[in-house]
PDB file of C-alpha atoms in Angstrom:
ATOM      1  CA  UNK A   1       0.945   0.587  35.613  1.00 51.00           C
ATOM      2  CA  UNK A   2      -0.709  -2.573  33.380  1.00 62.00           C
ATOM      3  CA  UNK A   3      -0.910  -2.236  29.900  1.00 67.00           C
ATOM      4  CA  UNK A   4      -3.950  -3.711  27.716  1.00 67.00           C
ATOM      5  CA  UNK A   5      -3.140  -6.726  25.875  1.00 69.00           C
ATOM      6  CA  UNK A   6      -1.434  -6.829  22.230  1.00 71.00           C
ATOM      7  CA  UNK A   7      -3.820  -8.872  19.459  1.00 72.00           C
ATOM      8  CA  UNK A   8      -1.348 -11.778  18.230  1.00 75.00           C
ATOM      9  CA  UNK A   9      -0.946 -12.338  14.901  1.00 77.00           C
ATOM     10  CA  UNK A  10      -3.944 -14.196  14.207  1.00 83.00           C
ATOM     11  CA  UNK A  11      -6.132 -11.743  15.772  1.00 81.00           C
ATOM     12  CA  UNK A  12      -4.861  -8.738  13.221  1.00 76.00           C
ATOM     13  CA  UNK A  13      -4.997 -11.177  10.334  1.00 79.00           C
ATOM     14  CA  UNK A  14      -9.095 -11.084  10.921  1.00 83.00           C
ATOM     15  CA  UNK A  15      -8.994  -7.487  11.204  1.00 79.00           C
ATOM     16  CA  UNK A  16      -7.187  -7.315   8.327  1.00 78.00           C
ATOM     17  CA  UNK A  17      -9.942  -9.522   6.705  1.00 82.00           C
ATOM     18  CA  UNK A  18     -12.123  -7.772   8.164  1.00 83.00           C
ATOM     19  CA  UNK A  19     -11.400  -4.310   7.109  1.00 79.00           C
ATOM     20  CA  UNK A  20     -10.488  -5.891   3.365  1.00 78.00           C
ATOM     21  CA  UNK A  21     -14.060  -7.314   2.777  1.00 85.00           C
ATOM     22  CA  UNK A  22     -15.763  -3.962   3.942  1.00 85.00           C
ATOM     23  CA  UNK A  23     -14.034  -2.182   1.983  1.00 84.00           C
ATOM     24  CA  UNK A  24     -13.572  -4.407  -0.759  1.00 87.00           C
ATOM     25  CA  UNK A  25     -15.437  -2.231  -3.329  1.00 89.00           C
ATOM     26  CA  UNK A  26     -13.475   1.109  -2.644  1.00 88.00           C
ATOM     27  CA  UNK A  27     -10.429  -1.549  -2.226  1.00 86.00           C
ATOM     28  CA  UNK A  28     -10.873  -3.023  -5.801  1.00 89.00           C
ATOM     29  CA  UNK A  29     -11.371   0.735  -7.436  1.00 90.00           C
ATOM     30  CA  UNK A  30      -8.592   1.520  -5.716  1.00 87.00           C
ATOM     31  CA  UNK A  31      -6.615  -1.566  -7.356  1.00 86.00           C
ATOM     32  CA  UNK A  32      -7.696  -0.989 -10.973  1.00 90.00           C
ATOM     33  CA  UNK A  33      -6.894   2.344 -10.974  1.00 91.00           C
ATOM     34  CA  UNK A  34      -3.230   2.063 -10.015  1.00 87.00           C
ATOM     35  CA  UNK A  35      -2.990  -1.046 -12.889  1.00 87.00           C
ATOM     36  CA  UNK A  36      -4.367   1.356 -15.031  1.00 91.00           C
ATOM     37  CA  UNK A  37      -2.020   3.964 -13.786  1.00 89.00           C
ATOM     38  CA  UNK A  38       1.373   1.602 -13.947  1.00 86.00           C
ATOM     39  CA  UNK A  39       0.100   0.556 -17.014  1.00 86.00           C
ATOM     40  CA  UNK A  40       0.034   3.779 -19.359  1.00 90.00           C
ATOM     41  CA  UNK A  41       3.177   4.764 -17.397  1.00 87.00           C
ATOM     42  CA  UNK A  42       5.224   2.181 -19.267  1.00 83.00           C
ATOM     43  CA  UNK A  43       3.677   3.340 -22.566  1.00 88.00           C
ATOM     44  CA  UNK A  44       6.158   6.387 -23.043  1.00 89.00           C
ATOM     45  CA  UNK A  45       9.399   4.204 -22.420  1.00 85.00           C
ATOM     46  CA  UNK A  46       7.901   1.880 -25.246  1.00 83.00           C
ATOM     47  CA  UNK A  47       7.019   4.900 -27.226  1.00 87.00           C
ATOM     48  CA  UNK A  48      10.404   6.533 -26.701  1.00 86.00           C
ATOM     49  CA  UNK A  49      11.758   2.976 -27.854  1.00 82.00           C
ATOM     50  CA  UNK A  50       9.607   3.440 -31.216  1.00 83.00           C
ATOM     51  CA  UNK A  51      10.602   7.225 -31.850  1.00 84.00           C
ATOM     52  CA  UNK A  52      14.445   5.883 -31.643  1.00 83.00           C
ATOM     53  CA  UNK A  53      14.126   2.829 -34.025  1.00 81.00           C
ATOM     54  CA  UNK A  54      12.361   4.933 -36.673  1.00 83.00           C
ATOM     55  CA  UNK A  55      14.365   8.099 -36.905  1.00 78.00           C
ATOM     56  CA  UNK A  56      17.165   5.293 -37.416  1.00 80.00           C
ATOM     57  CA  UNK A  57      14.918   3.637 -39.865  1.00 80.00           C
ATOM     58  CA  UNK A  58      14.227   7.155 -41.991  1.00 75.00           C
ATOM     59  CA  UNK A  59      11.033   8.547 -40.163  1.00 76.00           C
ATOM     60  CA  UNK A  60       9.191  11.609 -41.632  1.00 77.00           C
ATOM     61  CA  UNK A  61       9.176  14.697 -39.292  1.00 73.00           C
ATOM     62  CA  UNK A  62       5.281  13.842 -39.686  1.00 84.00           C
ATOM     63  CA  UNK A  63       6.431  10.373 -37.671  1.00 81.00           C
ATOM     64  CA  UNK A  64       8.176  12.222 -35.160  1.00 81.00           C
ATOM     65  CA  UNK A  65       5.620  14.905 -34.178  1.00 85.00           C
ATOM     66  CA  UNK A  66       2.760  11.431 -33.707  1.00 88.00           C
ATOM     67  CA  UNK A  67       5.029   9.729 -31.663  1.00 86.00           C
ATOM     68  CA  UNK A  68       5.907  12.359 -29.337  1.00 87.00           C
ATOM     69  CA  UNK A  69       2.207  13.922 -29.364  1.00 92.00           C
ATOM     70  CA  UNK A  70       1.282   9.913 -28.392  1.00 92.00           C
ATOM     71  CA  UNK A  71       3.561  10.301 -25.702  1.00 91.00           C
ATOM     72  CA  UNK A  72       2.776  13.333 -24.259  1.00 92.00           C
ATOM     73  CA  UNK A  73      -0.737  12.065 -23.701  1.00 94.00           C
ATOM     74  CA  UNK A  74       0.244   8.781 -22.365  1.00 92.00           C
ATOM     75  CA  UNK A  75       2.574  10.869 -19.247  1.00 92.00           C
ATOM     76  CA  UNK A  76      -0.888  13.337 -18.548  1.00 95.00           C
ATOM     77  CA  UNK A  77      -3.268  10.007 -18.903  1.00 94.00           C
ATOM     78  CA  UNK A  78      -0.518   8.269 -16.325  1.00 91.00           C
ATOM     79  CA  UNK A  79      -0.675  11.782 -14.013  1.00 92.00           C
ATOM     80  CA  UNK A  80      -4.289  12.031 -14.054  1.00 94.00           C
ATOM     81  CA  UNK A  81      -4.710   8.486 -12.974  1.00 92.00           C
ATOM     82  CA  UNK A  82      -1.878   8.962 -10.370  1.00 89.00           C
ATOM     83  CA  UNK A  83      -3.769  11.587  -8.979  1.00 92.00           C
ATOM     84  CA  UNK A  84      -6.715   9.543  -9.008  1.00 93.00           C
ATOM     85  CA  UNK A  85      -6.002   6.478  -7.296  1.00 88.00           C
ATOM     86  CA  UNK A  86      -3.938   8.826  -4.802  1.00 87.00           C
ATOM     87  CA  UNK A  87      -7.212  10.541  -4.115  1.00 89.00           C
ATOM     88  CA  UNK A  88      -8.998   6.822  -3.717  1.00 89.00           C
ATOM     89  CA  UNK A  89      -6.006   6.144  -1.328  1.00 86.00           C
ATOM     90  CA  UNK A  90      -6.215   8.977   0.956  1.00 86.00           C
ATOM     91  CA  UNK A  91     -10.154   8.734   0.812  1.00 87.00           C
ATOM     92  CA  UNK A  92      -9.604   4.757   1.928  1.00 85.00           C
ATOM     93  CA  UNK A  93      -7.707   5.725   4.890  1.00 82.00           C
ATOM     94  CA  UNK A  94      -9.860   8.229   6.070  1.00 83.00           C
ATOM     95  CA  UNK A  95     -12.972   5.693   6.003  1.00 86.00           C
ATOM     96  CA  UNK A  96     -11.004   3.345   7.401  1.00 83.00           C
ATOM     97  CA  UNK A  97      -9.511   5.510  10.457  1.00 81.00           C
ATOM     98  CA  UNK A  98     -13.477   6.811  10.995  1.00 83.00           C
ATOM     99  CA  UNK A  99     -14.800   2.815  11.659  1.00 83.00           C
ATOM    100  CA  UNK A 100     -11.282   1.641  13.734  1.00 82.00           C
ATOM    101  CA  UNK A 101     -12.024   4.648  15.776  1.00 82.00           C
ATOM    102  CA  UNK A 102     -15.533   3.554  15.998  1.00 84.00           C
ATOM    103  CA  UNK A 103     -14.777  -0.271  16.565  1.00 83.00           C
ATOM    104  CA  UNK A 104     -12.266   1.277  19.312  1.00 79.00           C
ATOM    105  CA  UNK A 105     -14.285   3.418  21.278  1.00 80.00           C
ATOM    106  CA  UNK A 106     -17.112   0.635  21.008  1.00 82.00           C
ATOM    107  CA  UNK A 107     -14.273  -1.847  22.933  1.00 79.00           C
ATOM    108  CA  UNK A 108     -13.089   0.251  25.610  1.00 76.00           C
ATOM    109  CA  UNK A 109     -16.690   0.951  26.442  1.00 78.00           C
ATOM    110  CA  UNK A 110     -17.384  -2.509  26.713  1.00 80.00           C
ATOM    111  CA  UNK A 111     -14.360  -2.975  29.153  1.00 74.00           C
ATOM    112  CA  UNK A 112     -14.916  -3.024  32.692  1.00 78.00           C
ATOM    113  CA  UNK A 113     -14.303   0.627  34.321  1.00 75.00           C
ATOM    114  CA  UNK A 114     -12.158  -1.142  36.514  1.00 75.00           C
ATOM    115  CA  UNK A 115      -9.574  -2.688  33.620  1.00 72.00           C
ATOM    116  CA  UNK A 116      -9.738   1.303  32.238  1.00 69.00           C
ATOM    117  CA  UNK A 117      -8.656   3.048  35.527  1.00 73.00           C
ATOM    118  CA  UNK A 118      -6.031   0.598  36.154  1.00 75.00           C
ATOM    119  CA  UNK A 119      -4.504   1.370  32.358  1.00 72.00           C
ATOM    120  CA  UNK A 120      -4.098   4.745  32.661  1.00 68.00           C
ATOM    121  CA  UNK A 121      -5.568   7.310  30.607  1.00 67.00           C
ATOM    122  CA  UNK A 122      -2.280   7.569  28.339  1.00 72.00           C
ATOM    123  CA  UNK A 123      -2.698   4.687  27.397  1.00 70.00           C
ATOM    124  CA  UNK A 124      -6.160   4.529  26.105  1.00 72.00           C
ATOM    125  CA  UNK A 125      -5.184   8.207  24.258  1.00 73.00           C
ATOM    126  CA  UNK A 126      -2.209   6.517  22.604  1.00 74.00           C
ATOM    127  CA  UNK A 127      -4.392   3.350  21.184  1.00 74.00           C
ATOM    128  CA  UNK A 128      -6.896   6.157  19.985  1.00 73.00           C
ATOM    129  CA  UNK A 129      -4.323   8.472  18.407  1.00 74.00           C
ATOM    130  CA  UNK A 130      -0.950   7.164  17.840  1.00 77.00           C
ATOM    131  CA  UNK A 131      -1.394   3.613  17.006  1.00 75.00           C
ATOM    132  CA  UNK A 132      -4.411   4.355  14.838  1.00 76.00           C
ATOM    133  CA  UNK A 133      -3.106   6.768  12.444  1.00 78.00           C
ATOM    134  CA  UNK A 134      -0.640   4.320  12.199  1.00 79.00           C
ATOM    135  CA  UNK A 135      -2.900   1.970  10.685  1.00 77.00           C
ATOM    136  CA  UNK A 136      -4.367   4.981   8.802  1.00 78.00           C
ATOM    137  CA  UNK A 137      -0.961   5.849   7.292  1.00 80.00           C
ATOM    138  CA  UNK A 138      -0.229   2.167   5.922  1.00 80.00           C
ATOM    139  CA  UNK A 139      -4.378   2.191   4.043  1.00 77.00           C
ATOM    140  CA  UNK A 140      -3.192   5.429   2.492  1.00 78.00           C
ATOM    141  CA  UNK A 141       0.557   5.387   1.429  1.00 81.00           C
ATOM    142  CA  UNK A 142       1.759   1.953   2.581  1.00 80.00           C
ATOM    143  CA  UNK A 143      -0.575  -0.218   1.103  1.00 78.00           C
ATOM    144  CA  UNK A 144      -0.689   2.244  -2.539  1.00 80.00           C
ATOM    145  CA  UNK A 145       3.330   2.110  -2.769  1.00 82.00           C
ATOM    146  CA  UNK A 146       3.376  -1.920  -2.449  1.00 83.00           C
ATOM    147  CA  UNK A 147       0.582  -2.365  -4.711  1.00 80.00           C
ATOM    148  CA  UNK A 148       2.442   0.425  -7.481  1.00 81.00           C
ATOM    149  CA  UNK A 149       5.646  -1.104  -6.813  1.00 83.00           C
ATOM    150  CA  UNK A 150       4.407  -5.321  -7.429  1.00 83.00           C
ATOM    151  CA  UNK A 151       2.383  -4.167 -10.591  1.00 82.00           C
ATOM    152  CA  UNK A 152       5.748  -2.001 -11.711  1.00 81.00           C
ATOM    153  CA  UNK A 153       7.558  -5.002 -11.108  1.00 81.00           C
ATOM    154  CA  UNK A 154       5.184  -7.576 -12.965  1.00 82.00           C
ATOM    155  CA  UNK A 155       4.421  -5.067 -16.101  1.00 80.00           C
ATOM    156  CA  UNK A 156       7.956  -3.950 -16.701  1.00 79.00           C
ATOM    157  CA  UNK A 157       8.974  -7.531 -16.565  1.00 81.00           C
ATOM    158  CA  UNK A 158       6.232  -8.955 -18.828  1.00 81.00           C
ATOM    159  CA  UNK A 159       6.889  -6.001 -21.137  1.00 77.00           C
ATOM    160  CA  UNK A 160      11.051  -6.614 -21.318  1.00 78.00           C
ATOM    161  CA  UNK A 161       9.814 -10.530 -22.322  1.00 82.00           C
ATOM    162  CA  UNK A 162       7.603  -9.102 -24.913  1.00 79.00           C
ATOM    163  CA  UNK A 163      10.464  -7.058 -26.398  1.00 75.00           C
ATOM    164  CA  UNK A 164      13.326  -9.332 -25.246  1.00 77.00           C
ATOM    165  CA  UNK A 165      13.813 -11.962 -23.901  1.00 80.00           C
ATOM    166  CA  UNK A 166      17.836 -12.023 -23.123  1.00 80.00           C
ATOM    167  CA  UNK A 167      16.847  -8.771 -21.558  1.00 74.00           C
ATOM    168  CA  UNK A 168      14.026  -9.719 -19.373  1.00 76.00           C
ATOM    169  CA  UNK A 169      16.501 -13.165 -17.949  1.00 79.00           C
ATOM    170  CA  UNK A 170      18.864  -9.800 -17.157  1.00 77.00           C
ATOM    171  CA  UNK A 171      16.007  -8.788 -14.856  1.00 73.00           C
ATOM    172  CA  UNK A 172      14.999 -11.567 -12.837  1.00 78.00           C
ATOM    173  CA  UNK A 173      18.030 -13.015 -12.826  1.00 80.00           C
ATOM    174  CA  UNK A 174      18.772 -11.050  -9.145  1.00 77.00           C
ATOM    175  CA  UNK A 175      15.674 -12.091  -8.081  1.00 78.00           C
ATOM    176  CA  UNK A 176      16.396 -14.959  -5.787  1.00 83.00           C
ATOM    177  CA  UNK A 177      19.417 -12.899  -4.016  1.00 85.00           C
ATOM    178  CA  UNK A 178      16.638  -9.732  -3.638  1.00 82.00           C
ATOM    179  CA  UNK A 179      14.345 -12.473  -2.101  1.00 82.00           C
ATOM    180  CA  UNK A 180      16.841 -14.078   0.165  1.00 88.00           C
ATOM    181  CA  UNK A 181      17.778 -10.942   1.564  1.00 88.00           C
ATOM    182  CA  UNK A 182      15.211  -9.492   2.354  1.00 83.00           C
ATOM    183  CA  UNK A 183      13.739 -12.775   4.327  1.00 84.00           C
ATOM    184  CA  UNK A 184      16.828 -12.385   5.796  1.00 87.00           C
ATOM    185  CA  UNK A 185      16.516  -8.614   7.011  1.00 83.00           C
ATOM    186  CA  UNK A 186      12.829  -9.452   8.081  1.00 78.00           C
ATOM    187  CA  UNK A 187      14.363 -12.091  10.334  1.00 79.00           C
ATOM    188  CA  UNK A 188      17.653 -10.058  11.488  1.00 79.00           C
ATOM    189  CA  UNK A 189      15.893  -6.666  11.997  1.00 69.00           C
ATOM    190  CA  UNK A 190      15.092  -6.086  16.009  1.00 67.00           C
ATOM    191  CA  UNK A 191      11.914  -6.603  16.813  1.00 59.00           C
ATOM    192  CA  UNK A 192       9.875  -3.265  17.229  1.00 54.00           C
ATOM    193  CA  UNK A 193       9.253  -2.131  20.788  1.00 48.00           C
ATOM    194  CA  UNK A 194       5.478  -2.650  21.894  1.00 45.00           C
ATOM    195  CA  UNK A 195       4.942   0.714  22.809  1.00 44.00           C
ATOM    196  CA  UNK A 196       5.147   1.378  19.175  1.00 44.00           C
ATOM    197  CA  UNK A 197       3.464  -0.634  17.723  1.00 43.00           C
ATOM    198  CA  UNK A 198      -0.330  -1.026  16.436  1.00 43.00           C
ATOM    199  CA  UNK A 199      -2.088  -2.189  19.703  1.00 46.00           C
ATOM    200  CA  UNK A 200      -5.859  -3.714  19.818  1.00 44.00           C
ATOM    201  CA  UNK A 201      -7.197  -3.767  23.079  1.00 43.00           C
ATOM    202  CA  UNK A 202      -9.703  -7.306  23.219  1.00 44.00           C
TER     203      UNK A 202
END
C-alpha cells in the first residue's frame, strides 16, 4: 500500500508562516496577554520580598495588611489573565484546526482519484484526524507553555539583575550546560516514526 508524501522541512516552515500571518492578530493578543500574565505573576515574590524586609525593618501592622492586600490582588490579576490567554489559546487552536481541515480536504480533492484509491482510505482518515489534532494540540498547549516558559525565563532573570546582580550571574551561570544539552538530546533522540508524525499530503 503507497503512502502520500511527507512535506520536508521547508515546506512546513511556509505553513508555519502561513498559519502565523493569518492569524497574526489573535496570535499577538494571544502574546500580550501571557506577558501580561508572567508579568504580575512575579509581582507577589517581589511583594513577599518587601513584606520580609519591612517587618525586619519595624513595619506597622497597617504595613503588613497593604502589602499582603497588594498581593492578594496581584495572584487573582495573574489567575484572571491565566485564564484569559488560556481561553485565547484554546480558541487559536480551534480556528486553526477548522482552516487545516479546510486547506486538507481542499488538497485531497484536488488529487487525482487514482493517487486516493491507491492510498487507502486509512490513510487519508489518519491525515484528517490524527495528525491534525496534532497540530491542533501544539496551537493550544504547546505553543502557550513555550511562550510562558521563555517570558518566565527572561522576566525572572531581568528581575534577579534588578535586585541582584551576584544573584542573577547564579542564574545564568548553567545556561550554556542547559543549552548544550539539550542540542545534544535534539540530536541523540531517535527520530520519530513517520506514521506519527504531522503529514501534509502536496
Amino acid at each position: 500500500m503507497n503512502t502520500l508524501p511527507l512535506a520536508d522541512r521547508r515546506t512546513v516552515a511556509r505553513e508555519i508562516t502561513s498559519l502565523l500571518t493569518t492569524h497574526k492578530t489573535r496570535l499577538a493578543r494571544l502574546l500580550v496577554v501571557h506577558l501580561l500574565a508572567v508579568a504580575v505573576g512575579l509581582v507577589p515574590p517581589v511583594l513577599l520580598g518587601v513584606l520580609v524586609d519591612g517587618v525586619t525593618t519595624g513595619f506597622e501592622g497597617t504595613d503588613v495588611d497593604v502589602v499582603a492586600l497588594l498581593i492578594g490582588v496581584a495572584l487573582l490579576a495573574q489567575a484572571g489573565l491565566a485564564f484569559v490567554a488560556t481561553r485565547l489559546s484554546f480558541t487559536l487552536g480551534e480556528v486553526v484546526f477548522a482552516d487545516l481541515r479546510e486547506d486538507f480536504t481542499e488538497r485531497v480533492l484536488a488529487l487525482p482519484l487514482s493517487t486516493v484509491e491507491r492510498v487507502g482510505p486509512g490513510e487519508v482518515l489518519s491525515r484528517s484526524t490524527t495528525d491534525l489534532e496534532s497540530i491542533r494540540d501544539i496551537v493550544r498547549t504547546g505553543l502557550p507553555e513555550t511562550v510562558v516558559g521563555v517570558l518566565t525565563a527572561v522576566l525572572t532573570v531581568g528581575a534577579a539583575f534588578l535586585v541582584n546582580p551576584l544573584v542573577a550571574g547564579a542564574c545564568v551561570v548553567g545556561l550554556p550546560l542547559i543549552a548544550l544539552s539539550t542540542r545534544w538530546f535534539t540530536r541523540a533522540r531517535p527520530p520519530r516514526s513517520p506514521t506519527n508524525s504531522p503529514r501534509t499530503p502536496r
